[in-house]
Tab-separated table of C-alpha atoms in Angstrom:
chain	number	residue	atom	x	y	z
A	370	UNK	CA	-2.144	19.016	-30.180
A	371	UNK	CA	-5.460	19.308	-28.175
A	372	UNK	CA	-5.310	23.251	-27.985
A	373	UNK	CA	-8.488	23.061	-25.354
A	374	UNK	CA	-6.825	21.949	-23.099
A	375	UNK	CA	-5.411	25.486	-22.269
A	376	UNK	CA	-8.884	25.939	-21.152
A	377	UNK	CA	-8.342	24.173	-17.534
A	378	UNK	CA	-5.214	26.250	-16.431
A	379	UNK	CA	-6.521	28.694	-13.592
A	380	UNK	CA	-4.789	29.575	-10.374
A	381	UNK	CA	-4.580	26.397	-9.026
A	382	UNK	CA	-1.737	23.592	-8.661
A	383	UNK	CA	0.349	21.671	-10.781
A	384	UNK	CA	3.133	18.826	-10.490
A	385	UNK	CA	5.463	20.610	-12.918
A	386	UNK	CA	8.553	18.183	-13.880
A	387	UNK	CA	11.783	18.645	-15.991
A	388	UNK	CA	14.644	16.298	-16.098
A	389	UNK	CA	18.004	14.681	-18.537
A	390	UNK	CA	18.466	11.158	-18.826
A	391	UNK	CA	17.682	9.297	-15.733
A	392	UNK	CA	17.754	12.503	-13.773
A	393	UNK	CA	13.912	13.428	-13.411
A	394	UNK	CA	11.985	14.876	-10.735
A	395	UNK	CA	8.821	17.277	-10.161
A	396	UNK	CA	7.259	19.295	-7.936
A	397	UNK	CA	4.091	21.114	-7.120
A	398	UNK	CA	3.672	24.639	-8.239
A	399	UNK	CA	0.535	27.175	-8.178
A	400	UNK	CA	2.088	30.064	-10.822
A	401	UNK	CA	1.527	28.185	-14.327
A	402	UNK	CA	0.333	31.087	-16.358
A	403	UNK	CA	-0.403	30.840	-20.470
A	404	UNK	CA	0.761	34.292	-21.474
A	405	UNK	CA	0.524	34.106	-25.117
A	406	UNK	CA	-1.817	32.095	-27.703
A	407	UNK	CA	-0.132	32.227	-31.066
A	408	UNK	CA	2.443	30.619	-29.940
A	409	UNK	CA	1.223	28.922	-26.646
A	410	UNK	CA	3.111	29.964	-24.740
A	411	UNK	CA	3.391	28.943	-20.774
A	412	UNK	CA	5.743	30.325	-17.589
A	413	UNK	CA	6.239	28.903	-14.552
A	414	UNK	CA	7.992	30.197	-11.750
A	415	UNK	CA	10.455	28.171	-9.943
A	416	UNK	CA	12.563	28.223	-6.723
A	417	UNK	CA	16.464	28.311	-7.415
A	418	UNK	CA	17.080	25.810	-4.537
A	419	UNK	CA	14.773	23.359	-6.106
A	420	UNK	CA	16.015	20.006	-7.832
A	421	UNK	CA	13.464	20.678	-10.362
A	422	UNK	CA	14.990	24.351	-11.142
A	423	UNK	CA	18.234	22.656	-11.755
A	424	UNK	CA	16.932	20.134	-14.454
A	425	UNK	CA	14.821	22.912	-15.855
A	426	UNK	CA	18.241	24.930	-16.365
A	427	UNK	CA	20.271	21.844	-17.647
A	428	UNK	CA	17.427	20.843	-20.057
A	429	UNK	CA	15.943	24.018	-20.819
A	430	UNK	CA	12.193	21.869	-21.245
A	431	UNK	CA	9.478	21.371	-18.234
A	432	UNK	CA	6.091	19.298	-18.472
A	433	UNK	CA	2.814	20.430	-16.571
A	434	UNK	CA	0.199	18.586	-15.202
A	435	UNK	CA	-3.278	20.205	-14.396
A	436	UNK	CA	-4.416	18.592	-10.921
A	437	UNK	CA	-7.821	17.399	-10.288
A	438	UNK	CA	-9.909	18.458	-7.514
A	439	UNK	CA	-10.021	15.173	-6.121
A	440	UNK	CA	-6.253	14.748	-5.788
A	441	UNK	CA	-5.435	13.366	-2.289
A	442	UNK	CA	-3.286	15.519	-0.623
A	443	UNK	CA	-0.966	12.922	0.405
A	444	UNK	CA	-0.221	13.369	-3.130
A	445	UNK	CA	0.372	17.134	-3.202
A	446	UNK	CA	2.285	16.269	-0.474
A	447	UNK	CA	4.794	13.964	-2.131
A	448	UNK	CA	5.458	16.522	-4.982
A	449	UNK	CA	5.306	19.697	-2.407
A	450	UNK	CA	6.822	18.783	0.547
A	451	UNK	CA	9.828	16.618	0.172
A	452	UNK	CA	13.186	16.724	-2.123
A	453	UNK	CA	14.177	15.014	-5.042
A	454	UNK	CA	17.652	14.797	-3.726
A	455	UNK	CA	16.766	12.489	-0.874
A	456	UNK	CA	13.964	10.088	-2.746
A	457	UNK	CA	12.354	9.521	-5.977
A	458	UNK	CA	8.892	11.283	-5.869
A	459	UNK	CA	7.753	9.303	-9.459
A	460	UNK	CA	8.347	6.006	-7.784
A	461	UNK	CA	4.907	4.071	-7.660
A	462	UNK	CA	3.257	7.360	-10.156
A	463	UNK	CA	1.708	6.608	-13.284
A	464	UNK	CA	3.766	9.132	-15.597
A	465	UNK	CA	5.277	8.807	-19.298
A	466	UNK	CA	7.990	10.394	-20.749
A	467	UNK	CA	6.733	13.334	-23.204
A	468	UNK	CA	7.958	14.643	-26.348
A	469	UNK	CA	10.251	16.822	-24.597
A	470	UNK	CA	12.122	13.584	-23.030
A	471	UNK	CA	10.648	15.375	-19.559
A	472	UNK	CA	8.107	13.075	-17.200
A	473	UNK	CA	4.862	13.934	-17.726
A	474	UNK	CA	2.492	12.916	-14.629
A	475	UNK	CA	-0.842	10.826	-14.950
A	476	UNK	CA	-1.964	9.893	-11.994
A	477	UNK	CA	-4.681	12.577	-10.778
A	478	UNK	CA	-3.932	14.964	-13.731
A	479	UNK	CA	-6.656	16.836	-16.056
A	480	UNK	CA	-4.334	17.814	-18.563
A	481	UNK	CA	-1.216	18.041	-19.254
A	482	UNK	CA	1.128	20.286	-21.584
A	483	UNK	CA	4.765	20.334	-22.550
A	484	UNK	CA	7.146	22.819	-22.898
A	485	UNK	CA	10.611	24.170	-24.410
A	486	UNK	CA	12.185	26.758	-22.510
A	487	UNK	CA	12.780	30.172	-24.494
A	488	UNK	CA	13.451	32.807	-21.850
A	489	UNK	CA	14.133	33.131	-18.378
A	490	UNK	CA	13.899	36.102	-16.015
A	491	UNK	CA	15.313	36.043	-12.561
A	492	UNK	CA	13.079	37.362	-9.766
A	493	UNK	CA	15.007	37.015	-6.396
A	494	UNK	CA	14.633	33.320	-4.897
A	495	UNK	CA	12.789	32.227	-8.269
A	496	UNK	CA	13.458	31.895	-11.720
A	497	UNK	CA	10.374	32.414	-14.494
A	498	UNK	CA	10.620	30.244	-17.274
A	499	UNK	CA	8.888	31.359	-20.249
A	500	UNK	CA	8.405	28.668	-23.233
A	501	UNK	CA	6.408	27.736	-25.861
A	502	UNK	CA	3.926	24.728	-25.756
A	503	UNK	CA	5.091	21.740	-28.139
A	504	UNK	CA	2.092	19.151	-26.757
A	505	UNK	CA	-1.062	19.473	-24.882
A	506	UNK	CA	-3.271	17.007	-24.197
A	507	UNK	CA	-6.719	16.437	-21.835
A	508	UNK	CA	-7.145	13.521	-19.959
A	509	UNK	CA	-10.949	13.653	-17.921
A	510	UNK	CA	-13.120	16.003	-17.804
A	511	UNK	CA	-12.796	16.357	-13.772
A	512	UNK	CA	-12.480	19.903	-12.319
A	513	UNK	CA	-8.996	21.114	-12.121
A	514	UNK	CA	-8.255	22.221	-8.618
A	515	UNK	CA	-8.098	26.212	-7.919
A	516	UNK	CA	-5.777	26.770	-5.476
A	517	UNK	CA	-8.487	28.670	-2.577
A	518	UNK	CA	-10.107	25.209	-3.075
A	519	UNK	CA	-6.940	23.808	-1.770
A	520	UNK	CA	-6.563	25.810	1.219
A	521	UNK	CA	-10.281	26.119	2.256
A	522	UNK	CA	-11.558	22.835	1.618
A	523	UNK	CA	-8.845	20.696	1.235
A	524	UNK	CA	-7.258	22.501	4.001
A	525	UNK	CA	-3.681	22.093	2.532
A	526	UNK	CA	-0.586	24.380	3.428
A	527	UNK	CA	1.877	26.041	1.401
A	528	UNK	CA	5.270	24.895	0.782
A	529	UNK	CA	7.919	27.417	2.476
A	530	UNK	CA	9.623	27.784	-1.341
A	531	UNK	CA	6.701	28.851	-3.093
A	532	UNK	CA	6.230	31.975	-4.096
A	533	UNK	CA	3.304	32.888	-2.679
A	534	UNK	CA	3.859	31.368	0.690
A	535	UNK	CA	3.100	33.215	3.552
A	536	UNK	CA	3.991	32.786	7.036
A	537	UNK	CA	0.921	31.926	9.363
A	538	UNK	CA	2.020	32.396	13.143
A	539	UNK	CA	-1.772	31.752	14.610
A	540	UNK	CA	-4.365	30.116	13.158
A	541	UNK	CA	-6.946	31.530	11.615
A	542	UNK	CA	-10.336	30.796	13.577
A	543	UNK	CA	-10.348	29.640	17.299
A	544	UNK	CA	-11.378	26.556	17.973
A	545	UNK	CA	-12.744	25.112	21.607
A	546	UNK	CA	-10.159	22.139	21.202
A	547	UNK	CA	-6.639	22.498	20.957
A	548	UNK	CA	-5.242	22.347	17.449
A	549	UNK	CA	-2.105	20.768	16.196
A	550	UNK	CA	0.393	22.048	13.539
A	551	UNK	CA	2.910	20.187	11.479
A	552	UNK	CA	6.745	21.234	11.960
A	553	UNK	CA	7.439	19.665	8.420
A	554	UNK	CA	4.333	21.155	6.007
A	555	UNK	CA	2.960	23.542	8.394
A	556	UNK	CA	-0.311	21.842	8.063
A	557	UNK	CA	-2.758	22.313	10.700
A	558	UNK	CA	-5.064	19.636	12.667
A	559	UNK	CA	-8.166	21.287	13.360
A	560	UNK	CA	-10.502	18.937	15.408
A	561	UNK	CA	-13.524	21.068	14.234
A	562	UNK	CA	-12.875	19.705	10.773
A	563	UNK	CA	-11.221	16.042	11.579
A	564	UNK	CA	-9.180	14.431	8.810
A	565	UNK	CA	-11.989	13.112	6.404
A	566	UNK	CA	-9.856	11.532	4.266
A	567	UNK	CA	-8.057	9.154	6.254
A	568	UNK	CA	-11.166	8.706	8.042
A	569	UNK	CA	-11.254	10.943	11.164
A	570	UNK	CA	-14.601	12.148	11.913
A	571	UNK	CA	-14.912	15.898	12.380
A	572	UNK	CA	-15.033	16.585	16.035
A	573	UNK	CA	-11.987	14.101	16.999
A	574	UNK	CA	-9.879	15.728	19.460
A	575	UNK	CA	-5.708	15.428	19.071
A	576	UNK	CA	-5.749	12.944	22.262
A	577	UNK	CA	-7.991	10.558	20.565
A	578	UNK	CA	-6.136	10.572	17.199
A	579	UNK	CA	-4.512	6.796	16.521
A	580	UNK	CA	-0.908	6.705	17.351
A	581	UNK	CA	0.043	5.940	14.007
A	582	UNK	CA	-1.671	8.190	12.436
A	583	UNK	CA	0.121	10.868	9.714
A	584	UNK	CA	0.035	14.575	8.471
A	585	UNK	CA	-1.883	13.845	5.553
A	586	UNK	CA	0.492	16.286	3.610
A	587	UNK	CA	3.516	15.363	4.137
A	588	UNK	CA	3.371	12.263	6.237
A	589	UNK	CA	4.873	13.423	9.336
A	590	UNK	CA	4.219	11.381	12.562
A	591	UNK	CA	2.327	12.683	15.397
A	592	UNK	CA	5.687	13.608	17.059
A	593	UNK	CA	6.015	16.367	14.515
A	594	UNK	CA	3.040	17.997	15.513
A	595	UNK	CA	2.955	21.025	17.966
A	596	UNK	CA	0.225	22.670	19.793
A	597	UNK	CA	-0.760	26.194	18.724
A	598	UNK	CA	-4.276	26.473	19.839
């Protein structure tokens, strides 16, 4: 076990997957905490309506995997904003299967650790799982990704079953051009900042978007989109 890799867990996001037998699924959470060192031991807080808090329950193990800065958030996206119940969201991710028999996700991870479930306390719409850590491991040496470097650079939004979502009814700076928010993911176009990484210069007003472009978050056509400044 690579114990250093305890170092990269910060408030930031993580794909955090559980699953039994060909049942697996993830999703992205920001409340991985390590609460103990001898043991390691890791708790995660998890939605009830959530696929993933189901398989969590059934196999009483989850896997975590430290994001990287760099993660597109297209990818974030997959994990955050859409349900294991209507799609696979490891089809076409790199992932093994860990120690635990849980997924473990490669693609755009840091580190990664695994864990077997030895309490649970319910808090309202969540469930914390408590566990100790039975493998660790560190991939690169790229900076995980904090989760205010999500929202201010990366400009990403906050799934509505998170715990720490909170509703945003204007947005936050004005803007001389109209921006455009996301019915799906809540994200927000603001043409002050453009979509850099699907290409869209800063300063590219909604009109003169392409038709076929997508939220980058979730995916969501233009259609989807509603004006809100």
């Amino acid at each position: 076990m690579d114990a250093t890799a305890l170092y990269s867990i910060s408030y930031g996001l993580y794909v955090v997957c559980s699953g039994t037998g060909k049942r697996l699924n993830g999703q992205i959470a920001n409340t991985v905490i390590q609460i103990s060192a001898h043991p390691p031991t890791l708790s995660v807080c998890i939605n009830k309506e959530n696929l993933t808090y189901e398989l969590i329950k059934e196999s009483g193990v989850f896997t975590v995997s430290v994001l990287s800065k760099n993660t597109p958030l297209s990818f974030i996206g997959n994990f955050g904003f859409k349900s294991g119940r209507d799609m696979n969201k490891l089809q076409g991710v790199n992932y093994k299967i860990g120690l635990t028999r849980a997924p473990v996700v490669l693609d755009n991870s840091v580190a990664y650790f695994e864990v077997k479930v030895s309490s649970q306390t319910d808090v309202a719409t969540h469930t914390d799982f408590i566990g100790e850590l039975v493998a660790a491991e560190v991939l690169t040496k790229d900076e995980p990704m904090t989760y205010a470097y999500y929202h201010q650079v990366k400009r990403g939004a906050t799934p509505k079953s998170a715990p720490s979502h909170v509703e945003e009814k204007e947005p936050k700076e004005e803007s001389i051009m109209d921006k455009y928010q996301c019915r799906i993911c809540d994200y927000i176009y603001d043409p002050a900042d453009g979509d850099l990484e699907n290409n869209i210069a800063p300063g590219t007003a909604w009109e003169d978007l392409p038709d076929d472009w997508e939220c980058p978050v979730c995916g969501a056509a233009k259609e989807q989109f509603e004006k809100v400044g």
